[in-house]
Structure formats: structure tokens, C-alpha cells
PDB file of C-alpha atoms and ligand atoms in Angstrom:
ATOM      1  CA  MET A 849       2.820 -32.456 -22.225  1.00 71.00           C
ATOM      2  CA  SER A 850       0.061 -30.223 -23.643  1.00 81.00           C
ATOM      3  CA  LYS A 851       0.655 -26.525 -24.384  1.00 87.00           C
ATOM      4  CA  PRO A 852       0.747 -24.421 -21.195  1.00 93.00           C
ATOM      5  CA  LEU A 853      -2.311 -22.499 -20.072  1.00 97.00           C
ATOM      6  CA  THR A 854      -1.771 -18.750 -19.950  1.00 98.00           C
ATOM      7  CA  ILE A 855      -3.577 -16.943 -17.169  1.00 97.00           C
ATOM      8  CA  ALA A 856      -3.990 -13.155 -16.992  1.00 97.00           C
ATOM      9  CA  MET A 857      -3.883 -12.175 -13.339  1.00 95.00           C
ATOM     10  CA  PRO A 858      -4.894  -8.735 -12.090  1.00 94.00           C
ATOM     11  CA  LYS A 859      -2.124  -6.750 -10.441  1.00 91.00           C
ATOM     12  CA  GLY A 860      -3.018  -5.023  -7.196  1.00 87.00           C
ATOM     13  CA  ARG A 861      -5.501  -5.818  -4.501  1.00 85.00           C
ATOM     14  CA  ILE A 862      -7.127  -8.876  -6.116  1.00 92.00           C
ATOM     15  CA  PHE A 863      -3.795 -10.542  -6.852  1.00 91.00           C
ATOM     16  CA  GLU A 864      -2.956 -11.698  -3.324  1.00 91.00           C
ATOM     17  CA  GLU A 865      -6.336 -13.319  -2.758  1.00 94.00           C
ATOM     18  CA  ALA A 866      -6.331 -14.893  -6.214  1.00 94.00           C
ATOM     19  CA  ALA A 867      -2.818 -16.314  -5.696  1.00 92.00           C
ATOM     20  CA  VAL A 868      -3.834 -17.820  -2.327  1.00 93.00           C
ATOM     21  CA  LEU A 869      -6.892 -19.446  -3.919  1.00 95.00           C
ATOM     22  CA  MET A 870      -4.797 -20.809  -6.786  1.00 95.00           C
ATOM     23  CA  GLU A 871      -2.270 -22.207  -4.329  1.00 94.00           C
ATOM     24  CA  LYS A 872      -4.977 -23.965  -2.304  1.00 95.00           C
ATOM     25  CA  ALA A 873      -6.296 -25.441  -5.550  1.00 96.00           C
ATOM     26  CA  GLY A 874      -2.854 -26.910  -6.248  1.00 94.00           C
ATOM     27  CA  TYR A 875      -1.266 -24.200  -8.419  1.00 92.00           C
ATOM     28  CA  ASP A 876       1.598 -22.691  -6.453  1.00 86.00           C
ATOM     29  CA  LEU A 877       2.434 -19.352  -8.064  1.00 79.00           C
ATOM     30  CA  THR A 878       4.327 -17.828  -5.192  1.00 71.00           C
ATOM     31  CA  GLY A 879       7.808 -19.137  -6.101  1.00 69.00           C
ATOM     32  CA  GLY A 880       8.349 -17.152  -9.274  1.00 65.00           C
ATOM     33  CA  MET A 881       6.521 -14.002  -8.214  1.00 68.00           C
ATOM     34  CA  ASP A 882       8.444 -12.519  -5.333  1.00 67.00           C
ATOM     35  CA  GLU A 883      10.162  -9.249  -6.051  1.00 68.00           C
ATOM     36  CA  THR A 884       9.994  -9.557  -9.790  1.00 75.00           C
ATOM     37  CA  ARG A 885       8.986  -6.871 -12.255  1.00 83.00           C
ATOM     38  CA  LYS A 886       8.550  -9.469 -14.974  1.00 86.00           C
ATOM     39  CA  LEU A 887       5.158  -9.359 -16.644  1.00 91.00           C
ATOM     40  CA  ILE A 888       5.137 -12.936 -17.945  1.00 92.00           C
ATOM     41  CA  ILE A 889       6.242 -15.616 -15.534  1.00 92.00           C
ATOM     42  CA  HIS A 890       6.626 -19.230 -16.583  1.00 91.00           C
ATOM     43  CA  PHE A 891       5.811 -22.159 -14.316  1.00 91.00           C
ATOM     44  CA  PRO A 892       6.978 -25.116 -16.401  1.00 90.00           C
ATOM     45  CA  ASP A 893       6.345 -27.646 -13.579  1.00 89.00           C
ATOM     46  CA  GLN A 894       2.693 -26.672 -13.560  1.00 90.00           C
ATOM     47  CA  ASN A 895       2.431 -26.070 -17.292  1.00 92.00           C
ATOM     48  CA  LEU A 896       1.263 -22.494 -16.648  1.00 95.00           C
ATOM     49  CA  ASN A 897       2.247 -19.009 -17.759  1.00 95.00           C
ATOM     50  CA  ILE A 898       1.096 -16.073 -15.703  1.00 95.00           C
ATOM     51  CA  MET A 899       0.618 -12.620 -17.258  1.00 96.00           C
ATOM     52  CA  MET A 900       0.451  -9.681 -14.879  1.00 94.00           C
ATOM     53  CA  ALA A 901      -2.137  -7.213 -16.164  1.00 96.00           C
ATOM     54  CA  LYS A 902      -4.021  -4.134 -15.036  1.00 95.00           C
ATOM     55  CA  PRO A 903      -7.395  -5.334 -13.681  1.00 94.00           C
ATOM     56  CA  MET A 904      -9.297  -3.348 -16.339  1.00 93.00           C
ATOM     57  CA  ASP A 905      -7.173  -4.963 -19.099  1.00 97.00           C
ATOM     58  CA  VAL A 906      -7.498  -8.642 -18.071  1.00 97.00           C
ATOM     59  CA  VAL A 907     -10.707  -9.059 -20.089  1.00 98.00           C
ATOM     60  CA  THR A 908      -9.027  -7.623 -23.202  1.00 98.00           C
ATOM     61  CA  TYR A 909      -6.156 -10.123 -23.034  1.00 98.00           C
ATOM     62  CA  VAL A 910      -8.620 -12.981 -22.617  1.00 98.00           C
ATOM     63  CA  GLU A 911     -11.017 -11.793 -25.336  1.00 98.00           C
ATOM     64  CA  TYR A 912      -8.180 -11.553 -27.884  1.00 98.00           C
ATOM     65  CA  GLY A 913      -6.745 -14.919 -26.857  1.00 97.00           C
ATOM     66  CA  ALA A 914      -3.451 -13.534 -25.526  1.00 97.00           C
ATOM     67  CA  ALA A 915      -4.455 -15.359 -22.336  1.00 98.00           C
ATOM     68  CA  ASP A 916      -6.607 -18.488 -22.172  1.00 98.00           C
ATOM     69  CA  ILE A 917      -7.969 -17.645 -18.751  1.00 98.00           C
ATOM     70  CA  GLY A 918      -8.241 -14.525 -16.628  1.00 98.00           C
ATOM     71  CA  ILE A 919      -9.329 -13.380 -13.223  1.00 98.00           C
ATOM     72  CA  ALA A 920     -11.487 -10.283 -13.435  1.00 97.00           C
ATOM     73  CA  GLY A 921     -13.832  -8.397 -11.139  1.00 97.00           C
ATOM     74  CA  LYS A 922     -17.543  -8.577 -11.929  1.00 98.00           C
ATOM     75  CA  ASP A 923     -17.403  -4.751 -12.036  1.00 97.00           C
ATOM     76  CA  VAL A 924     -15.066  -4.888 -15.035  1.00 97.00           C
ATOM     77  CA  LEU A 925     -17.170  -7.592 -16.737  1.00 98.00           C
ATOM     78  CA  LEU A 926     -20.359  -5.562 -16.302  1.00 98.00           C
ATOM     79  CA  GLU A 927     -18.691  -2.437 -17.614  1.00 97.00           C
ATOM     80  CA  GLN A 928     -17.029  -4.002 -20.628  1.00 96.00           C
ATOM     81  CA  ASP A 929     -19.513  -6.653 -21.850  1.00 92.00           C
ATOM     82  CA  ARG A 930     -16.845  -8.620 -23.786  1.00 96.00           C
ATOM     83  CA  ASP A 931     -16.897 -11.911 -25.636  1.00 97.00           C
ATOM     84  CA  VAL A 932     -15.514 -14.155 -22.875  1.00 98.00           C
ATOM     85  CA  HIS A 933     -17.053 -17.015 -20.911  1.00 98.00           C
ATOM     86  CA  GLU A 934     -17.545 -16.327 -17.210  1.00 98.00           C
ATOM     87  CA  VAL A 935     -17.137 -19.827 -15.771  1.00 98.00           C
ATOM     88  CA  LEU A 936     -16.732 -19.484 -12.020  1.00 98.00           C
ATOM     89  CA  ASP A 937     -17.487 -17.055  -9.206  1.00 98.00           C
ATOM     90  CA  LEU A 938     -14.256 -17.161  -7.209  1.00 98.00           C
ATOM     91  CA  LYS A 939     -15.986 -15.374  -4.316  1.00 97.00           C
ATOM     92  CA  ILE A 940     -12.839 -13.387  -3.537  1.00 97.00           C
ATOM     93  CA  SER A 941     -12.350  -9.624  -3.164  1.00 96.00           C
ATOM     94  CA  PRO A 942     -16.004  -8.946  -2.321  1.00 97.00           C
ATOM     95  CA  CYS A 943     -17.111  -5.344  -2.660  1.00 98.00           C
ATOM     96  CA  TYR A 944     -19.956  -3.504  -4.347  1.00 98.00           C
ATOM     97  CA  ILE A 945     -20.685  -0.667  -6.725  1.00 98.00           C
ATOM     98  CA  SER A 946     -22.498   2.228  -5.144  1.00 98.00           C
ATOM     99  CA  VAL A 947     -23.795   5.709  -5.820  1.00 98.00           C
ATOM    100  CA  ALA A 948     -22.232   8.159  -3.367  1.00 98.00           C
ATOM    101  CA  GLY A 949     -21.871  11.862  -2.832  1.00 98.00           C
ATOM    102  CA  LEU A 950     -21.836  14.662  -0.308  1.00 98.00           C
ATOM    103  CA  PRO A 951     -24.493  14.256   2.401  1.00 98.00           C
ATOM    104  CA  ASP A 952     -27.866  15.988   2.037  1.00 92.00           C
ATOM    105  CA  GLN A 953     -27.302  16.956  -1.571  1.00 91.00           C
ATOM    106  CA  PRO A 954     -30.387  16.417  -3.706  1.00 88.00           C
ATOM    107  CA  LEU A 955     -29.632  15.313  -7.242  1.00 86.00           C
ATOM    108  CA  SER A 956     -29.882  18.152  -9.781  1.00 79.00           C
ATOM    109  CA  ARG A 957     -33.023  17.864 -11.850  1.00 78.00           C
ATOM    110  CA  ILE A 958     -31.377  18.249 -15.234  1.00 89.00           C
ATOM    111  CA  ALA A 959     -28.683  15.795 -16.302  1.00 92.00           C
ATOM    112  CA  PRO A 960     -26.845  15.366 -12.990  1.00 96.00           C
ATOM    113  CA  LYS A 961     -23.100  14.896 -13.372  1.00 97.00           C
ATOM    114  CA  ILE A 962     -21.873  11.450 -12.330  1.00 98.00           C
ATOM    115  CA  ALA A 963     -18.117  10.875 -12.042  1.00 98.00           C
ATOM    116  CA  THR A 964     -17.036   7.289 -12.507  1.00 98.00           C
ATOM    117  CA  LYS A 965     -14.673   4.774 -14.027  1.00 97.00           C
ATOM    118  CA  TYR A 966     -17.791   2.739 -14.899  1.00 98.00           C
ATOM    119  CA  PRO A 967     -19.608   4.904 -17.504  1.00 98.00           C
ATOM    120  CA  ASN A 968     -21.713   2.024 -18.857  1.00 98.00           C
ATOM    121  CA  VAL A 969     -22.749   0.704 -15.450  1.00 98.00           C
ATOM    122  CA  ALA A 970     -23.627   4.240 -14.308  1.00 98.00           C
ATOM    123  CA  SER A 971     -25.591   5.150 -17.451  1.00 98.00           C
ATOM    124  CA  HIS A 972     -27.492   1.867 -17.374  1.00 98.00           C
ATOM    125  CA  TYR A 973     -28.354   2.222 -13.698  1.00 98.00           C
ATOM    126  CA  PHE A 974     -29.629   5.797 -13.941  1.00 97.00           C
ATOM    127  CA  ARG A 975     -31.502   5.063 -17.170  1.00 97.00           C
ATOM    128  CA  GLU A 976     -33.375   2.344 -15.299  1.00 97.00           C
ATOM    129  CA  GLN A 977     -34.232   4.927 -12.633  1.00 94.00           C
ATOM    130  CA  GLY A 978     -35.583   7.210 -15.366  1.00 94.00           C
ATOM    131  CA  GLU A 979     -32.713   9.706 -14.981  1.00 93.00           C
ATOM    132  CA  GLN A 980     -30.653  11.049 -17.804  1.00 94.00           C
ATOM    133  CA  ILE A 981     -27.136  11.779 -16.578  1.00 96.00           C
ATOM    134  CA  GLU A 982     -23.933  13.347 -17.785  1.00 97.00           C
ATOM    135  CA  VAL A 983     -21.035  10.959 -17.195  1.00 98.00           C
ATOM    136  CA  ILE A 984     -17.715  12.471 -16.143  1.00 98.00           C
ATOM    137  CA  PRO A 985     -15.205   9.692 -16.895  1.00 98.00           C
ATOM    138  CA  LEU A 986     -12.264   9.426 -14.478  1.00 98.00           C
ATOM    139  CA  ASN A 987      -9.651   6.727 -13.923  1.00 95.00           C
ATOM    140  CA  GLY A 988      -9.139   6.873 -10.174  1.00 93.00           C
ATOM    141  CA  SER A 989      -9.550   8.887  -6.972  1.00 97.00           C
ATOM    142  CA  ILE A 990     -13.179   9.277  -8.051  1.00 98.00           C
ATOM    143  CA  GLU A 991     -14.083  10.553  -4.579  1.00 98.00           C
ATOM    144  CA  LEU A 992     -12.391  13.862  -5.435  1.00 98.00           C
ATOM    145  CA  ALA A 993     -15.120  14.769  -7.926  1.00 98.00           C
ATOM    146  CA  PRO A 994     -17.952  15.722  -5.525  1.00 98.00           C
ATOM    147  CA  LEU A 995     -15.486  17.350  -3.107  1.00 97.00           C
ATOM    148  CA  ILE A 996     -14.346  19.858  -5.713  1.00 97.00           C
ATOM    149  CA  GLY A 997     -17.761  20.377  -7.294  1.00 96.00           C
ATOM    150  CA  LEU A 998     -16.966  18.471 -10.479  1.00 97.00           C
ATOM    151  CA  ALA A 999     -19.859  16.020 -10.051  1.00 97.00           C
ATOM    152  CA  ASP A1000     -23.139  15.623  -8.129  1.00 97.00           C
ATOM    153  CA  ARG A1001     -22.503  11.964  -7.417  1.00 98.00           C
ATOM    154  CA  ILE A1002     -19.963   9.236  -8.018  1.00 98.00           C
ATOM    155  CA  VAL A1003     -20.512   5.641  -9.058  1.00 98.00           C
ATOM    156  CA  ASP A1004     -17.648   3.648  -7.612  1.00 98.00           C
ATOM    157  CA  ILE A1005     -16.499   0.553  -5.770  1.00 97.00           C
ATOM    158  CA  VAL A1006     -16.966   0.433  -2.011  1.00 98.00           C
ATOM    159  CA  SER A1007     -14.932  -2.147  -0.143  1.00 97.00           C
ATOM    160  CA  THR A1008     -14.378  -1.172   3.490  1.00 97.00           C
ATOM    161  CA  GLY A1009     -16.139   2.191   3.095  1.00 98.00           C
ATOM    162  CA  ARG A1010     -13.068   3.936   4.462  1.00 98.00           C
ATOM    163  CA  THR A1011     -12.406   6.145   1.427  1.00 98.00           C
ATOM    164  CA  LEU A1012     -15.979   7.494   1.481  1.00 98.00           C
ATOM    165  CA  HIS A1013     -15.910   8.012   5.236  1.00 98.00           C
ATOM    166  CA  GLU A1014     -12.544   9.785   5.331  1.00 98.00           C
ATOM    167  CA  ASN A1015     -13.679  12.153   2.590  1.00 98.00           C
ATOM    168  CA  GLY A1016     -17.004  12.990   4.211  1.00 98.00           C
ATOM    169  CA  LEU A1017     -19.071  11.240   1.545  1.00 98.00           C
ATOM    170  CA  VAL A1018     -22.133   9.046   2.024  1.00 98.00           C
ATOM    171  CA  GLU A1019     -23.712   6.222   0.073  1.00 98.00           C
ATOM    172  CA  TYR A1020     -27.042   6.872  -1.602  1.00 98.00           C
ATOM    173  CA  GLU A1021     -27.795   3.564  -3.321  1.00 97.00           C
ATOM    174  CA  LYS A1022     -26.090   0.242  -3.834  1.00 98.00           C
ATOM    175  CA  ILE A1023     -26.033  -0.812  -7.493  1.00 98.00           C
ATOM    176  CA  THR A1024     -24.632  -4.348  -7.367  1.00 98.00           C
ATOM    177  CA  ASP A1025     -22.382  -6.759  -5.493  1.00 98.00           C
ATOM    178  CA  VAL A1026     -18.996  -7.596  -6.959  1.00 98.00           C
ATOM    179  CA  THR A1027     -16.652 -10.566  -6.619  1.00 98.00           C
ATOM    180  CA  SER A1028     -13.841 -11.828  -8.848  1.00 98.00           C
ATOM    181  CA  ARG A1029     -14.682 -14.266 -11.626  1.00 98.00           C
ATOM    182  CA  LEU A1030     -12.744 -16.802 -13.662  1.00 98.00           C
ATOM    183  CA  ILE A1031     -13.136 -15.971 -17.338  1.00 98.00           C
ATOM    184  CA  VAL A1032     -12.127 -18.026 -20.364  1.00 98.00           C
ATOM    185  CA  ASN A1033     -11.455 -17.244 -24.017  1.00 98.00           C
ATOM    186  CA  PRO A1034     -14.140 -19.045 -26.099  1.00 98.00           C
ATOM    187  CA  VAL A1035     -11.607 -20.636 -28.508  1.00 98.00           C
ATOM    188  CA  SER A1036      -9.342 -21.783 -25.661  1.00 98.00           C
ATOM    189  CA  TYR A1037     -12.385 -23.286 -24.011  1.00 97.00           C
ATOM    190  CA  ARG A1038     -12.829 -25.545 -27.018  1.00 97.00           C
ATOM    191  CA  LEU A1039      -9.162 -26.323 -27.694  1.00 96.00           C
ATOM    192  CA  LYS A1040      -7.983 -26.732 -24.101  1.00 96.00           C
ATOM    193  CA  SER A1041     -11.240 -27.846 -22.516  1.00 95.00           C
ATOM    194  CA  LYS A1042      -9.655 -30.690 -20.563  1.00 95.00           C
ATOM    195  CA  GLU A1043      -7.019 -28.588 -18.769  1.00 95.00           C
ATOM    196  CA  ILE A1044      -9.472 -25.748 -18.217  1.00 97.00           C
ATOM    197  CA  ASP A1045     -12.165 -28.032 -16.808  1.00 97.00           C
ATOM    198  CA  ILE A1046      -9.640 -29.539 -14.399  1.00 96.00           C
ATOM    199  CA  MET A1047      -8.689 -26.056 -13.180  1.00 97.00           C
ATOM    200  CA  VAL A1048     -12.345 -25.039 -12.815  1.00 98.00           C
ATOM    201  CA  GLN A1049     -13.055 -28.209 -10.813  1.00 98.00           C
ATOM    202  CA  ASN A1050      -9.997 -27.724  -8.570  1.00 97.00           C
ATOM    203  CA  LEU A1051     -10.900 -24.108  -7.860  1.00 98.00           C
ATOM    204  CA  GLY A1052     -14.600 -24.914  -7.451  1.00 97.00           C
ATOM    205  CA  ARG A1053     -13.832 -27.573  -4.853  1.00 97.00           C
ATOM    206  CA  ILE A1054     -11.792 -25.129  -2.746  1.00 96.00           C
ATOM    207  CA  ILE A1055     -14.450 -22.408  -3.017  1.00 96.00           C
ATOM    208  CA  GLU A1056     -17.123 -24.863  -1.820  1.00 95.00           C
ATOM    209  CA  GLU A1057     -14.923 -26.065   1.048  1.00 93.00           C
ATOM    210  CA  GLU A1058     -14.301 -22.473   2.154  1.00 88.00           C
ATOM    211  CA  GLU A1059     -18.024 -21.729   2.068  1.00 85.00           C
ATOM    212  CA  VAL A1060     -18.971 -24.574   4.389  1.00 84.00           C
ATOM    213  CA  SER A1061     -16.104 -23.980   6.832  1.00 77.00           C
TER     214      SER A1061
HETATM  215  C1  LIG B1392     -11.069   1.785  -5.043  1.00 65.17           C
HETATM  216  C2  LIG B1392     -12.370   2.530  -5.257  1.00 65.17           C
HETATM  217  C3  LIG B1392     -12.456   3.408  -4.043  1.00 65.17           C
HETATM  218  C4  LIG B1392     -11.767   2.581  -2.967  1.00 65.17           C
HETATM  219  C5  LIG B1392     -12.801   1.911  -2.106  1.00 65.17           C
HETATM  220  O1  LIG B1392     -10.030   2.580  -5.457  1.00 65.17           O
HETATM  221  O2  LIG B1392     -12.331   3.245  -6.475  1.00 65.17           O
HETATM  222  O3  LIG B1392     -11.751   4.607  -4.225  1.00 65.17           O
HETATM  223  O4  LIG B1392     -11.018   1.562  -3.638  1.00 65.17           O
HETATM  224  O5  LIG B1392     -12.212   1.130  -1.093  1.00 65.17           O
HETATM  225  P1  LIG B1392     -12.631   1.311   0.427  1.00 65.17           P
HETATM  226  O6  LIG B1392     -14.138   1.258   0.499  1.00 65.17           O
HETATM  227  O7  LIG B1392     -12.008   0.118   1.120  1.00 65.17           O
HETATM  228  O8  LIG B1392     -12.084   2.608   0.924  1.00 65.17           O
HETATM  229  P2  LIG B1392      -8.550   2.028  -5.668  1.00 65.17           P
HETATM  230  O9  LIG B1392      -7.879   1.843  -4.345  1.00 65.17           O
HETATM  231  O10 LIG B1392      -8.615   0.814  -6.523  1.00 65.17           O
HETATM  232  O11 LIG B1392      -7.823   3.197  -6.386  1.00 65.17           O
HETATM  233  P3  LIG B1392      -8.301   4.302  -7.416  1.00 65.17           P
HETATM  234  O12 LIG B1392      -8.862   5.421  -6.618  1.00 65.17           O
HETATM  235  O13 LIG B1392      -7.055   4.663  -8.133  1.00 65.17           O
HETATM  236  O14 LIG B1392      -9.333   3.674  -8.335  1.00 65.17           O
END
């Protein structure tokens, strides 16, 4: 048997949907995962190893070849611009990146403060609008920033819109849609092309079937 494929999976909200998609495509990952705190789980029957990673770190593991394949949000790929191949739109965990803030608050004229965990996406977006901004980098609970006067706006993910709504914030502009993508390490793509292509085809078939149904 060939060497196993190692897949970096994002812990948290994407994981469930990704695991369901993998299962439908013929890779049953549920058996070894329940109630474990293990970070590397082996599936010898399927010739797979699964690494459980923070969503923002999946791309790093794949770029450095610690994992052959990863599942990462388009938001993370846009922010990090790493040397990995994006081979498939898995069309799971749809959401979008938006500019939001308190209602009826005009943007300050000089270098408005934008709180975000996507400094590159935010800077690029505002530069294209002709605005120079000051980025306030945060790692989570970004919605706090305008509430406490730390920032004029936030650039963050909107999924259901509930977090914005419950904190009295409104959307100003949508920046881009986001779904999860299958990414591949460029060297693995050459050395394990057969196994990887089979996985891409299996997943692609399920994604197409789900789209037409
Ligand atoms: C994300 C995002 C928003 C929220 C949006 O945060 O940063 O805060 O989800 O989801 P909603 O539109 O469905 O309310 P996450 O839950 O990942 O946690 P974080 O605040 O620690 O980043």
C-alpha cells in the first residue's frame, strides 16, 4: 500500500460539515474521532491520517508539507496568500467577509480604525476604495471593538448575522463570499498525484450531486 495521505482538518465549525462531506465521498472519519483529544488520528483501513488544526493554521501545515492536504476557508487563503494549490471548492460552510459597525456612523476622514483578524484583506479592500486605514489586529470577538470605541468599523465573517444583530451592529459593505476549499501541498501533489486525484474526484462528484439535488 502507498504511504498514507495526511489531511489537516480545521477544528470547530467547519469540521462537522467537512467530515460529513468526506464520509459521503467514501472516507469515514467518524469512528476514530468521537470524544478524543488526540490531534493526529490514524485510519489505516483508509490509508489516511487526520491532523486536527486551528483553522488559521491549516494552510501553514500544508505549505510546509506536514500535511499533504488541508481544508481551509477561502477567508484564510485570501488573508495568508501561501504557496499551496487550491484544488476544489467544497462549497461547505458558506459565509462572507463584511465591513460592519455601529449604525449611522460615518467613517472618520483620516485613517479610520478597522478592527479585524484579516489585516491583509481589510487593507487591500480599503486601499481599493481609496481609503488609508489603521488596522487594529484582534483574534476574536471582533464585534467588541466598535462597541467600546476601539474601532470605527470591523472587517469580519458574517454567517447567520446573529452576532452583528445581537450587538446592535450593521453591515456597511460585503467584501467577498467565503466557502471552504481543498488545498494541497505542491510537492505532495507531484509525489502522491494518483491518491490525491482520486480524492478530488470523489469529493467533486459528491459536491456536484448535492448541487443538482
Ligand atoms: C465568527 C465571526 C463572527 C461570527 C459570525 O466568530 O468572527 O464573530 O462568527 O457568525 P454569525 O454571523 O453566525 O453570528 P467565531 O464564532 O468563529 O469566534 P471568534 O469571535 O472567536 O472569532
